[in-house]
Amino acid sequence: QQQVKQSPQSLIVQKGGISIINCAYENTAFDYFPWYQQFPGKGPALLIAIRPDVSEKKEGRFTISFNKSAKQFSLHIMDSQPGDSATYFCAATTTGGGNKLTFGTGTQLKVEL
Amino acid sequence: GAVVSQHPSWVICKSGTSVKIECRSLDFQATTMFWYRQFPKQSLMLMATSNEGSKATYEQGVEKDKFLINHASLTLSTLTVTSAHPEDSSFYICSATRQGPYYEQYFGPGTRLTVT
């Protein structure tokens, strides 16, 4: 019940295209869903996050779509650039429960010219 | 804002020695700090949760006598890998939670430990 399932495992997108990464969860107590971007040899960086009381959040080229009834959320990267090539992790937590993050397995994104 | 640093960024040590890794929140006070381990091309594995002034809470399967955690202040937590062995070689990452409406978790840059 604590798992967060993430897909796809890897993704290749052409420059300018849309990258879409999907996550699904089981635990209905989760109330905060961040996405992290990680470059090789670096720590994860908080990219964007959403609470379940909204269905979409947009920050620049990054958008989270959230479907509470389906217990799914996704990251959309518009106008993908080579500099977006990284590993992306979705995560979920219960903010009143110690804030331990449950991570997805990660998606390795490569944006080609 | 919300910068977390780690020191050292990489370390090589001989088998049987101990290594200390520092994690600092530079521009905020962290209510909680976490320590993770990451193997190549894998997700982050939570090792322990650390709160200032109290004992760390370790995840199942993590040896607390091997991975000593001290949370001395609201901005500093340390992880000491005692009697390190080659199988302890890994990428260790800390994170710090900033108090606020969502308690965002910010990660350090990681420490690459190689035990020879």
CSV table of C-alpha atoms in Angstrom, one decimal:
chain,number,residue,atom,x,y,z
A,1,GLN,CA,0.0,0.0,0.0
A,2,GLN,CA,3.0,2.2,0.4
A,3,GLN,CA,4.2,1.8,-3.1
A,4,VAL,CA,4.3,4.4,-5.8
A,5,LYS,CA,4.4,2.9,-9.3
A,6,GLN,CA,6.1,4.9,-12.0
A,7,SER,CA,6.2,4.5,-15.7
A,8,PRO,CA,7.9,4.4,-18.1
A,9,GLN,CA,11.3,3.3,-16.9
A,10,SER,CA,12.9,5.2,-19.8
A,11,LEU,CA,11.8,7.7,-22.3
A,12,ILE,CA,13.3,9.2,-25.4
A,13,VAL,CA,11.7,12.4,-26.8
A,14,GLN,CA,12.6,14.7,-29.6
A,15,LYS,CA,13.6,18.3,-28.8
A,16,GLY,CA,10.4,20.4,-28.6
A,17,GLY,CA,8.2,17.4,-27.9
A,18,ILE,CA,6.2,16.6,-24.8
A,19,SER,CA,7.5,14.3,-22.2
A,20,ILE,CA,4.9,12.5,-20.0
A,21,ILE,CA,5.7,10.4,-16.9
A,22,ASN,CA,3.0,8.7,-15.0
A,23,CYS,CA,2.7,7.6,-11.4
A,24,ALA,CA,0.1,5.7,-9.4
A,25,TYR,CA,-0.4,5.2,-5.7
A,26,GLU,CA,-2.5,3.1,-3.4
A,27,ASN,CA,-2.3,4.9,0.0
A,28,THR,CA,-5.2,7.4,0.1
A,29,ALA,CA,-3.6,9.1,3.1
A,30,PHE,CA,-0.9,10.6,0.9
A,31,ASP,CA,-1.5,14.3,0.6
A,32,TYR,CA,1.5,15.8,-1.0
A,33,PHE,CA,3.0,14.7,-4.3
A,34,PRO,CA,6.4,16.2,-5.4
A,35,TRP,CA,8.4,15.5,-8.4
A,36,TYR,CA,12.2,15.5,-8.3
A,37,GLN,CA,14.8,15.9,-11.1
A,38,GLN,CA,18.2,14.2,-10.7
A,39,PHE,CA,21.3,14.6,-12.9
A,40,PRO,CA,24.0,12.0,-12.7
A,41,GLY,CA,26.2,12.3,-9.6
A,42,LYS,CA,23.9,14.9,-8.1
A,43,GLY,CA,21.2,15.0,-5.5
A,44,PRO,CA,17.5,15.2,-6.5
A,45,ALA,CA,16.1,18.7,-7.0
A,46,LEU,CA,12.5,19.5,-6.1
A,47,LEU,CA,10.9,20.4,-9.4
A,48,ILE,CA,7.2,20.9,-8.8
A,49,ALA,CA,4.6,19.5,-6.3
A,50,ILE,CA,0.9,19.2,-5.9
A,51,ARG,CA,-1.7,18.7,-3.2
A,52,PRO,CA,-4.8,16.5,-4.0
A,53,ASP,CA,-7.2,19.4,-3.7
A,54,VAL,CA,-6.2,20.7,-7.2
A,55,SER,CA,-6.2,18.8,-10.5
A,56,GLU,CA,-3.4,20.6,-12.2
A,57,LYS,CA,-0.4,22.7,-11.4
A,58,LYS,CA,1.8,24.4,-13.9
A,59,GLU,CA,5.2,26.0,-13.4
A,60,GLY,CA,6.8,27.1,-16.6
A,61,ARG,CA,7.2,24.1,-18.9
A,62,PHE,CA,6.4,21.7,-16.2
A,63,THR,CA,2.8,20.6,-15.4
A,64,ILE,CA,1.5,18.1,-12.9
A,65,SER,CA,-1.9,16.6,-13.6
A,66,PHE,CA,-3.6,14.9,-10.7
A,67,ASN,CA,-6.5,12.4,-10.8
A,68,LYS,CA,-7.6,11.8,-7.2
A,69,SER,CA,-10.3,9.2,-8.0
A,70,ALA,CA,-7.9,7.2,-10.1
A,71,LYS,CA,-5.0,7.7,-7.6
A,72,GLN,CA,-2.8,8.8,-10.5
A,73,PHE,CA,-0.6,11.8,-11.2
A,74,SER,CA,1.6,12.7,-14.1
A,75,LEU,CA,4.4,15.1,-15.0
A,76,HIS,CA,4.2,16.8,-18.4
A,77,ILE,CA,7.3,18.6,-19.7
A,78,MET,CA,6.4,20.8,-22.6
A,79,ASP,CA,8.8,21.9,-25.3
A,80,SER,CA,11.4,19.3,-24.0
A,81,GLN,CA,15.0,20.4,-24.3
A,82,PRO,CA,18.3,18.4,-24.2
A,83,GLY,CA,19.0,20.0,-20.8
A,84,ASP,CA,15.9,18.3,-19.5
A,85,SER,CA,17.7,14.9,-19.9
A,86,ALA,CA,17.8,13.5,-16.4
A,87,THR,CA,16.1,11.0,-14.2
A,88,TYR,CA,12.7,12.0,-12.8
A,89,PHE,CA,11.2,10.6,-9.6
A,90,CYS,CA,7.7,11.0,-8.5
A,91,ALA,CA,7.1,10.8,-4.7
A,92,ALA,CA,4.3,10.9,-2.2
A,93,THR,CA,4.0,11.6,1.5
A,94,THR,CA,1.6,12.2,4.3
A,95,THR,CA,2.5,15.6,5.6
A,96,GLY,CA,1.2,14.9,9.1
A,97,GLY,CA,2.9,11.5,9.3
A,98,GLY,CA,6.6,12.4,9.6
A,99,ASN,CA,6.9,13.5,5.9
A,100,LYS,CA,8.7,10.4,4.8
A,101,LEU,CA,8.7,10.3,1.0
A,102,THR,CA,7.7,7.2,-0.9
A,103,PHE,CA,9.5,7.4,-4.2
A,104,GLY,CA,8.7,5.9,-7.6
A,105,THR,CA,11.3,3.9,-9.3
A,106,GLY,CA,12.4,6.7,-11.6
A,107,THR,CA,12.2,7.5,-15.3
A,108,GLN,CA,15.3,8.2,-17.3
A,109,LEU,CA,14.5,10.9,-19.8
A,110,LYS,CA,16.6,11.6,-22.9
A,111,VAL,CA,15.8,14.5,-25.1
A,112,GLU,CA,17.3,14.2,-28.5
A,113,LEU,CA,18.1,17.0,-31.0
B,1,GLY,CA,16.6,29.6,-0.6
B,2,ALA,CA,16.3,26.0,0.7
B,3,VAL,CA,19.9,25.0,0.1
B,4,VAL,CA,21.3,21.8,1.6
B,5,SER,CA,25.0,21.0,1.5
B,6,GLN,CA,26.9,17.8,2.1
B,7,HIS,CA,30.5,17.3,3.0
B,8,PRO,CA,32.5,15.6,1.6
B,9,SER,CA,31.2,15.2,-1.9
B,10,TRP,CA,33.3,12.1,-2.3
B,11,VAL,CA,35.5,10.0,-0.1
B,12,ILE,CA,37.7,6.9,-0.5
B,13,CYS,CA,38.5,5.0,2.6
B,14,LYS,CA,40.1,1.7,3.5
B,15,SER,CA,38.0,-1.2,4.7
B,16,GLY,CA,37.6,-1.2,8.5
B,17,THR,CA,37.8,2.6,8.9
B,18,SER,CA,35.0,5.0,9.7
B,19,VAL,CA,33.7,7.8,7.6
B,20,LYS,CA,31.7,10.8,8.7
B,21,ILE,CA,29.4,12.7,6.3
B,22,GLU,CA,27.9,16.1,7.2
B,23,CYS,CA,24.6,17.4,6.1
B,24,ARG,CA,23.8,21.1,6.6
B,25,SER,CA,20.7,23.2,5.8
B,26,LEU,CA,22.3,26.5,4.9
B,27,ASP,CA,19.4,29.0,4.8
B,28,PHE,CA,16.7,27.4,6.9
B,29,GLN,CA,16.2,25.4,10.0
B,30,ALA,CA,15.3,21.8,9.3
B,31,THR,CA,12.7,20.2,11.5
B,32,THR,CA,13.7,16.8,10.2
B,33,MET,CA,16.6,15.4,8.2
B,34,PHE,CA,16.6,12.2,6.3
B,35,TRP,CA,19.5,10.0,5.1
B,36,TYR,CA,19.2,8.0,1.9
B,37,ARG,CA,21.3,5.6,0.0
B,38,GLN,CA,21.2,5.2,-3.8
B,39,PHE,CA,22.6,2.5,-6.0
B,40,PRO,CA,23.4,3.1,-9.7
B,41,LYS,CA,20.2,3.6,-11.8
B,42,GLN,CA,18.0,2.9,-8.8
B,43,SER,CA,15.6,4.9,-6.7
B,44,LEU,CA,16.5,6.4,-3.3
B,45,MET,CA,16.3,4.1,-0.3
B,46,LEU,CA,15.5,5.7,3.0
B,47,MET,CA,17.9,4.7,5.7
B,48,ALA,CA,16.8,6.8,8.7
B,49,THR,CA,14.9,9.8,9.9
B,50,SER,CA,16.6,12.3,12.1
B,51,ASN,CA,15.1,14.9,14.4
B,52,GLU,CA,17.2,17.5,16.3
B,53,GLY,CA,18.0,16.4,19.8
B,54,SER,CA,16.5,12.9,19.6
B,55,LYS,CA,17.6,9.5,18.4
B,56,ALA,CA,17.3,8.7,14.8
B,57,THR,CA,14.6,6.3,13.6
B,58,TYR,CA,16.1,3.7,11.3
B,59,GLU,CA,14.3,1.9,8.5
B,60,GLN,CA,13.9,-1.9,8.7
B,61,GLY,CA,17.1,-3.7,7.7
B,62,VAL,CA,19.4,-0.7,8.3
B,63,GLU,CA,22.0,-1.4,11.0
B,64,LYS,CA,21.9,1.4,13.5
B,65,ASP,CA,25.3,0.5,15.0
B,66,LYS,CA,26.9,0.7,11.6
B,67,PHE,CA,25.2,3.9,10.4
B,68,LEU,CA,25.4,6.3,13.3
B,69,ILE,CA,23.4,9.4,13.0
B,70,ASN,CA,23.7,12.5,15.1
B,71,HIS,CA,21.5,15.5,14.7
B,72,ALA,CA,23.3,18.1,16.7
B,73,SER,CA,21.3,21.2,15.7
B,74,LEU,CA,18.4,22.4,13.5
B,75,THR,CA,20.9,22.8,10.7
B,76,LEU,CA,23.4,19.9,11.0
B,77,SER,CA,23.1,16.2,10.9
B,78,THR,CA,25.9,13.7,10.5
B,79,LEU,CA,26.1,10.1,9.3
B,80,THR,CA,29.0,8.0,10.3
B,81,VAL,CA,29.6,4.8,8.5
B,82,THR,CA,31.5,2.7,11.1
B,83,SER,CA,33.9,-0.1,10.2
B,84,ALA,CA,33.2,0.4,6.5
B,85,HIS,CA,33.4,-2.5,4.0
B,86,PRO,CA,33.3,-2.5,0.2
B,87,GLU,CA,29.6,-3.3,0.3
B,88,ASP,CA,29.0,0.0,2.0
B,89,SER,CA,30.2,1.8,-1.1
B,90,SER,CA,27.4,3.8,-2.4
B,91,PHE,CA,25.9,7.3,-3.0
B,92,TYR,CA,24.6,8.7,0.2
B,93,ILE,CA,22.2,11.6,0.1
B,94,CYS,CA,20.7,13.7,2.9
B,95,SER,CA,17.6,15.8,2.8
B,96,ALA,CA,16.1,18.4,5.1
B,97,THR,CA,12.5,19.4,5.6
B,98,ARG,CA,11.7,23.0,5.7
B,99,GLN,CA,8.8,23.9,8.0
B,100,GLY,CA,5.9,25.3,6.1
B,101,PRO,CA,2.5,24.4,4.8
B,102,TYR,CA,3.9,21.5,2.8
B,103,TYR,CA,7.1,20.6,4.6
B,104,GLU,CA,9.0,20.5,1.3
B,105,GLN,CA,12.0,18.2,1.4
B,106,TYR,CA,15.2,19.5,-0.1
B,107,PHE,CA,18.1,17.3,-1.0
B,108,GLY,CA,21.9,17.7,-0.6
B,109,PRO,CA,24.2,17.0,-3.5
B,110,GLY,CA,25.2,13.6,-2.3
B,111,THR,CA,28.4,12.0,-1.1
B,112,ARG,CA,30.1,9.2,-3.1
B,113,LEU,CA,31.7,6.7,-0.7
B,114,THR,CA,34.1,4.2,-2.1
B,115,VAL,CA,35.5,1.6,0.4
B,116,THR,CA,38.7,-0.2,-0.8
